[in-house]
mmCIF file of C-alpha atoms in Angstrom:
data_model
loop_
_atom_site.group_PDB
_atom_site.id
_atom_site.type_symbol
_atom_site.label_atom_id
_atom_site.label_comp_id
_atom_site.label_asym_id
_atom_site.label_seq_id
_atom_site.Cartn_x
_atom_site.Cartn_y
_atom_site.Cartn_z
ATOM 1 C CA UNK X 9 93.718 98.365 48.325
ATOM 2 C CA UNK X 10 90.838 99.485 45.942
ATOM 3 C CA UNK X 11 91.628 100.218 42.370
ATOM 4 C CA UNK X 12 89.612 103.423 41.877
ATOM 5 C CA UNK X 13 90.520 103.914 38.026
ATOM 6 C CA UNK X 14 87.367 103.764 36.509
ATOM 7 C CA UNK X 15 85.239 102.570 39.474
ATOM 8 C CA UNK X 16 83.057 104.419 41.466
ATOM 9 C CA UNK X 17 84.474 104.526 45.473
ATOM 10 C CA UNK X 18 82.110 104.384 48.148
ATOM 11 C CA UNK X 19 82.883 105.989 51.832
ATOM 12 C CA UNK X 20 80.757 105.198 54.982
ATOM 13 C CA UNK X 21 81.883 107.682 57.985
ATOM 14 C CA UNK X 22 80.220 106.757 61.716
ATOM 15 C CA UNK X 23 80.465 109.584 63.919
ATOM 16 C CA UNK X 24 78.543 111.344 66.650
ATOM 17 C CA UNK X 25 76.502 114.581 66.206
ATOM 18 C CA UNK X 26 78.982 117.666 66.685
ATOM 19 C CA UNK X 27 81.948 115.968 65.354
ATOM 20 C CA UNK X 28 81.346 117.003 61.837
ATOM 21 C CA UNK X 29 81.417 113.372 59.812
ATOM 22 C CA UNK X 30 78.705 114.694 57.944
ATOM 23 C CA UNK X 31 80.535 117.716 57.514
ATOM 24 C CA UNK X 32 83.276 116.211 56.539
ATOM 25 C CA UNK X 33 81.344 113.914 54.235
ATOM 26 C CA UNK X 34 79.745 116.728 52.588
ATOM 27 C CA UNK X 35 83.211 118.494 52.327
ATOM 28 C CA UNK X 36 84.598 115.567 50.540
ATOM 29 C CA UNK X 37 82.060 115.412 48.198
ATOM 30 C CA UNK X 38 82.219 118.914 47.216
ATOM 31 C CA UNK X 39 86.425 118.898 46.608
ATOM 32 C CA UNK X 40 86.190 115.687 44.838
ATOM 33 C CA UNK X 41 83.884 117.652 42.624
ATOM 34 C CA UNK X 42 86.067 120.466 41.794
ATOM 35 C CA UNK X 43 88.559 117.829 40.895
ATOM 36 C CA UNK X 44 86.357 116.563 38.526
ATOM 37 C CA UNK X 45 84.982 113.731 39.644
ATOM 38 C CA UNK X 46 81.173 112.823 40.137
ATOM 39 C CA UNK X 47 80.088 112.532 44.008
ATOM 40 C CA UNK X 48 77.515 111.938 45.626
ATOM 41 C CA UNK X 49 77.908 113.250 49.890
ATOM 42 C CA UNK X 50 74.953 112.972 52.130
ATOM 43 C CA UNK X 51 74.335 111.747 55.842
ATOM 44 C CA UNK X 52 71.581 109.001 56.792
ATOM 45 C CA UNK X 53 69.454 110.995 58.862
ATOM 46 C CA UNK X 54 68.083 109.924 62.512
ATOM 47 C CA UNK X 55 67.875 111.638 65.717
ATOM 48 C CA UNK X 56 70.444 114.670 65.278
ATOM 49 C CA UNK X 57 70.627 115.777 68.671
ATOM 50 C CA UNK X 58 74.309 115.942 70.017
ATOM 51 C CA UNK X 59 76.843 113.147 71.078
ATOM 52 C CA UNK X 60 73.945 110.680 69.148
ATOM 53 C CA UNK X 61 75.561 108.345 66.478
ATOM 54 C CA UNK X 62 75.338 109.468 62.499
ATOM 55 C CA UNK X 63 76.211 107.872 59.793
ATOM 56 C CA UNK X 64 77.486 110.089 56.300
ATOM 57 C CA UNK X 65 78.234 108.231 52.634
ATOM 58 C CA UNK X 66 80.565 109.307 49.726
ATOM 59 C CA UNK X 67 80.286 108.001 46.415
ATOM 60 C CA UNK X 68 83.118 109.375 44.111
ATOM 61 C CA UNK X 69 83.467 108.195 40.577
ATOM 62 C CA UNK X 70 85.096 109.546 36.979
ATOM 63 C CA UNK X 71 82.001 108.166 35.522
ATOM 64 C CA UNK X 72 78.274 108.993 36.262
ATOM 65 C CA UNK X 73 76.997 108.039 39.306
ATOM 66 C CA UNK X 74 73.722 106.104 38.805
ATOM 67 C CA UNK X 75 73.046 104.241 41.722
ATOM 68 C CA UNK X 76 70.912 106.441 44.565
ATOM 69 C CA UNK X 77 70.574 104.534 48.004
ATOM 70 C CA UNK X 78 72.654 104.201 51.617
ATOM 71 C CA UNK X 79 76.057 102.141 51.007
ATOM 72 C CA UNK X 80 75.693 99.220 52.003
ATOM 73 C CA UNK X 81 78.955 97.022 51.040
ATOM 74 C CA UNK X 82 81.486 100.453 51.151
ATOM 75 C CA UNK X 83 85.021 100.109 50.219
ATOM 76 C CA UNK X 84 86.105 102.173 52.795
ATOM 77 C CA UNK X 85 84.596 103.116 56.682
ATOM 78 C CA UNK X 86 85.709 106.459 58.450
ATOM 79 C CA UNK X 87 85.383 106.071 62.201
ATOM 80 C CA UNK X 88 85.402 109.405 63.853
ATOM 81 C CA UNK X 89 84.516 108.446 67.378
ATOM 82 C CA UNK X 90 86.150 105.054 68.345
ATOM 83 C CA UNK X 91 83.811 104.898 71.383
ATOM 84 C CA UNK X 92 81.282 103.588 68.520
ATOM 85 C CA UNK X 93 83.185 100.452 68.085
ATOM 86 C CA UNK X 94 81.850 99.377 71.293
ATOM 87 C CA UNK X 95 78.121 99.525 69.749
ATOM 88 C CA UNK X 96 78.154 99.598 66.107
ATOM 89 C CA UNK X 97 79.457 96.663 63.847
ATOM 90 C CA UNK X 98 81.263 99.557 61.437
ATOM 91 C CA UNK X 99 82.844 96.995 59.577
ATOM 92 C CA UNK X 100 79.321 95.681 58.142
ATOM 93 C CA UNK X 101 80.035 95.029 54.718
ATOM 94 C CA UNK X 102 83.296 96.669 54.300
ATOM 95 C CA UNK X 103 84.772 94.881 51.576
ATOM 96 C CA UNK X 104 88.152 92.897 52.791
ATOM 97 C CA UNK X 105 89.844 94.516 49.896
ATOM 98 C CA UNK X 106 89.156 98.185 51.351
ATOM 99 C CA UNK X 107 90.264 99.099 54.807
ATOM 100 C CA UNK X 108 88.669 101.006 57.869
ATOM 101 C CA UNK X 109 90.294 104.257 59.204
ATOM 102 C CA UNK X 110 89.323 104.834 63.044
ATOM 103 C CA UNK X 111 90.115 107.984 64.904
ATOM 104 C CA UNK X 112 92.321 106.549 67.713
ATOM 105 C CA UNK X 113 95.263 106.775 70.477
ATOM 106 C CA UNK X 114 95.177 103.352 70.455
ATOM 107 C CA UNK X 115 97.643 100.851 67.813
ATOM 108 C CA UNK X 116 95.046 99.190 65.174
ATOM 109 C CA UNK X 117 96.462 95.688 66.870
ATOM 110 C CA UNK X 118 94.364 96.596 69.799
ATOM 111 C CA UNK X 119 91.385 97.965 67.985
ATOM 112 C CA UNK X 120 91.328 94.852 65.714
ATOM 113 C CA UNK X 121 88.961 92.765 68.423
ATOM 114 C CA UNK X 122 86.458 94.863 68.601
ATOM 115 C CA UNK X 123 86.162 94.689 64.646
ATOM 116 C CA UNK X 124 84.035 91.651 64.355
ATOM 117 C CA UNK X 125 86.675 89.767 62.556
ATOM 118 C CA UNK X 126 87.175 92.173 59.597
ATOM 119 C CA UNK X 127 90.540 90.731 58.182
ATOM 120 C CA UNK X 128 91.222 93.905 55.545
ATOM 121 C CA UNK X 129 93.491 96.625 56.309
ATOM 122 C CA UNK X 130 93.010 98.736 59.337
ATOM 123 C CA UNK X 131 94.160 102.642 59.855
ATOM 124 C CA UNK X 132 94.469 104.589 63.162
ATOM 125 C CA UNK X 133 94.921 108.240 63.243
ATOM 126 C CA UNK X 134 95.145 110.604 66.424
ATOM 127 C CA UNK X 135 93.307 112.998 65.271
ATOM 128 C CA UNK X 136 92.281 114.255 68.265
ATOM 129 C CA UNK X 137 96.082 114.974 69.163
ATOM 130 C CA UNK X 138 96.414 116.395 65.688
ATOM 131 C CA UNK X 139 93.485 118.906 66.205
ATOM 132 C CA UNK X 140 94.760 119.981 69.511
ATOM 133 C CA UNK X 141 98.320 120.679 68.157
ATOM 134 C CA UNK X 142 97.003 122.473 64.751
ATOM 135 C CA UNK X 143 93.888 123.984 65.496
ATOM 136 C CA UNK X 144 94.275 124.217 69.705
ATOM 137 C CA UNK X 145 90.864 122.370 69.723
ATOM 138 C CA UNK X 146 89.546 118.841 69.171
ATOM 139 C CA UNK X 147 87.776 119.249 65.961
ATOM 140 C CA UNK X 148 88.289 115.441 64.653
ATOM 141 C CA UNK X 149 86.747 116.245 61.422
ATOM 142 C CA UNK X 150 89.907 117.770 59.184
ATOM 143 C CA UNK X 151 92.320 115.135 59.883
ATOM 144 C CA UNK X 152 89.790 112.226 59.142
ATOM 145 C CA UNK X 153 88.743 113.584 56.164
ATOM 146 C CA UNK X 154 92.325 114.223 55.530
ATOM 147 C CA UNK X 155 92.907 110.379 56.349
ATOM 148 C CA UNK X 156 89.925 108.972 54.245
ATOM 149 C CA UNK X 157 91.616 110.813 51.376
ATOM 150 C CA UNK X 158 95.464 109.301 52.002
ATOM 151 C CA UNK X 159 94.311 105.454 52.349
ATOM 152 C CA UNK X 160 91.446 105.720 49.534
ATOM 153 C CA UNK X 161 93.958 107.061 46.867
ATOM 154 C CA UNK X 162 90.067 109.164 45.278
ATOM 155 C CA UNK X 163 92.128 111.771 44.174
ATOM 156 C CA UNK X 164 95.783 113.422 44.415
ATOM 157 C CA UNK X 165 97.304 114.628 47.467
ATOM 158 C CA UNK X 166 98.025 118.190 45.720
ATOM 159 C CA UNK X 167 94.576 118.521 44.304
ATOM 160 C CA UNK X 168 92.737 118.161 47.420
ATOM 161 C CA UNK X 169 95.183 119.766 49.263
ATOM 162 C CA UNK X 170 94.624 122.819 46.494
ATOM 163 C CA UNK X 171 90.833 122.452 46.305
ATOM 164 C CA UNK X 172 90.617 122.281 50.587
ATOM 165 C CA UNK X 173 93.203 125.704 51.221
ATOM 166 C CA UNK X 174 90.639 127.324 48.277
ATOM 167 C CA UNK X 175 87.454 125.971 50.363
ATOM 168 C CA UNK X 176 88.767 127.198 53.690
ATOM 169 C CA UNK X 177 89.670 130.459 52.255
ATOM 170 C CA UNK X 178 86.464 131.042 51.290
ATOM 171 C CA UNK X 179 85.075 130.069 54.740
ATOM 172 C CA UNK X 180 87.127 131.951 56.895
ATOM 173 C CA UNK X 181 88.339 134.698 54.923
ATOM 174 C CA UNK X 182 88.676 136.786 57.985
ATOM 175 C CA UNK X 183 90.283 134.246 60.045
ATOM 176 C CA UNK X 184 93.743 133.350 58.231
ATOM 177 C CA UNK X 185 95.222 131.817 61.237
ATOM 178 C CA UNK X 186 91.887 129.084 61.123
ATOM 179 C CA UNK X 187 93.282 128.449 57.124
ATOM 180 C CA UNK X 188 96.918 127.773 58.272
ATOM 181 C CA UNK X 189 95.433 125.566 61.283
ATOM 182 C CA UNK X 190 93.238 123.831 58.994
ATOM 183 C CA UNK X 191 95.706 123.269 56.482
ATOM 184 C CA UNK X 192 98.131 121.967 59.061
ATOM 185 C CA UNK X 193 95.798 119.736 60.536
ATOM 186 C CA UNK X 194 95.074 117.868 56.629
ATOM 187 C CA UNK X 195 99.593 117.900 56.393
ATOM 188 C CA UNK X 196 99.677 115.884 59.622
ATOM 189 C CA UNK X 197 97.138 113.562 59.158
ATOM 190 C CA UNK X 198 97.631 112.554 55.467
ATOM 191 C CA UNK X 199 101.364 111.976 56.473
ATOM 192 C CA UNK X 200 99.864 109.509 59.465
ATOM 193 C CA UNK X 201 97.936 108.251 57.648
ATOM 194 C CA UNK X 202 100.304 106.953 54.806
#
């Protein structure tokens, strides 16, 4: 794995419009923040019309970020729609030390092939089945981020756990049962994940 003391981690999520990678890109950023760390959390922007393929980037550091461009050579890829494998070479420049995390049913033994020959570490979460159990719908986007944060070690388990509850709080301050749903859905996937 990456040694993120002192080094500035870089995230590349591929998703689909209406899963909420760049959501969930954005939502990294902003915890990673409150943790004290510098970010950076912004999507690559191309037709944003529904179902179409996006692509989001995290850079989280404990020193300033200076560098201002796409990722190109990340140390870790989020994969929130494993029908994108089938199309998109996610594993383009992923370093071999880093790993890719891919929303998936499927063991990462059987995912591996349609990886271009990416020998680094590979991740599979269900977070689809996570979703549905926690949250009674398939919102992919919790339990990824969730998952980016387990493998990529950018910051404690408690903190973000902390800094997310606080975040959803403020979102859905009249909807306590979408907080507990939420926070379940983060619990099931960081322990997958691990």
């Amino acid at each position: 794995m990456v040694n993120n003391m002192n080094k500035t981690v870089e995230i590349r999520w591929h998703g689909r419009g209406g899963q909420g990678a760049k959501t969930a890109a954005l939502l990294l950023a902003d915890v990673a923040f409150k943790t004290g760390k510098y970010v950076q959390g912004f999507p690559e922007y191309g037709p944003e019309r529904m179902g179409a393929p996006i692509t989001a980037y995290n850079r989280i550091s404990d020193q300033p970020i200076t560098v201002h461009s796409n990722i190109y050579e990340p140390d870790y890829v989020v994969v929130v729609d494993e029908s994108l494998l089938e199309t998109i070479d996610v594993t383009k420049g992923l370093k071999e030390n880093g790993a890719v995390i891919i929303n998936s049913e499927r063991s990462k033994e059987e995912l591996r092939s349609l990886l271009h020959g990416y020998k680094g570490e590979v991740y599979t979460v269900n977070a689809k089945q996570i979703s549905l159990r926690a949250l009674g719908k398939n919102y992919p986007n919790s339990p990824m981020l969730a998952a980016a944060v387990a493998v990529s070690h950018v910051m404690e388990r408690k903190d973000f756990l902390k800094e997310m509850r606080a975040s959803f709080q403020h979102k859905f301050a009249k909807k306590p049962e979408v907080i507990d749903g939420n926070m379940m859905a983060l619990e099931l996937a960081f322990e997958e994940a691990c």
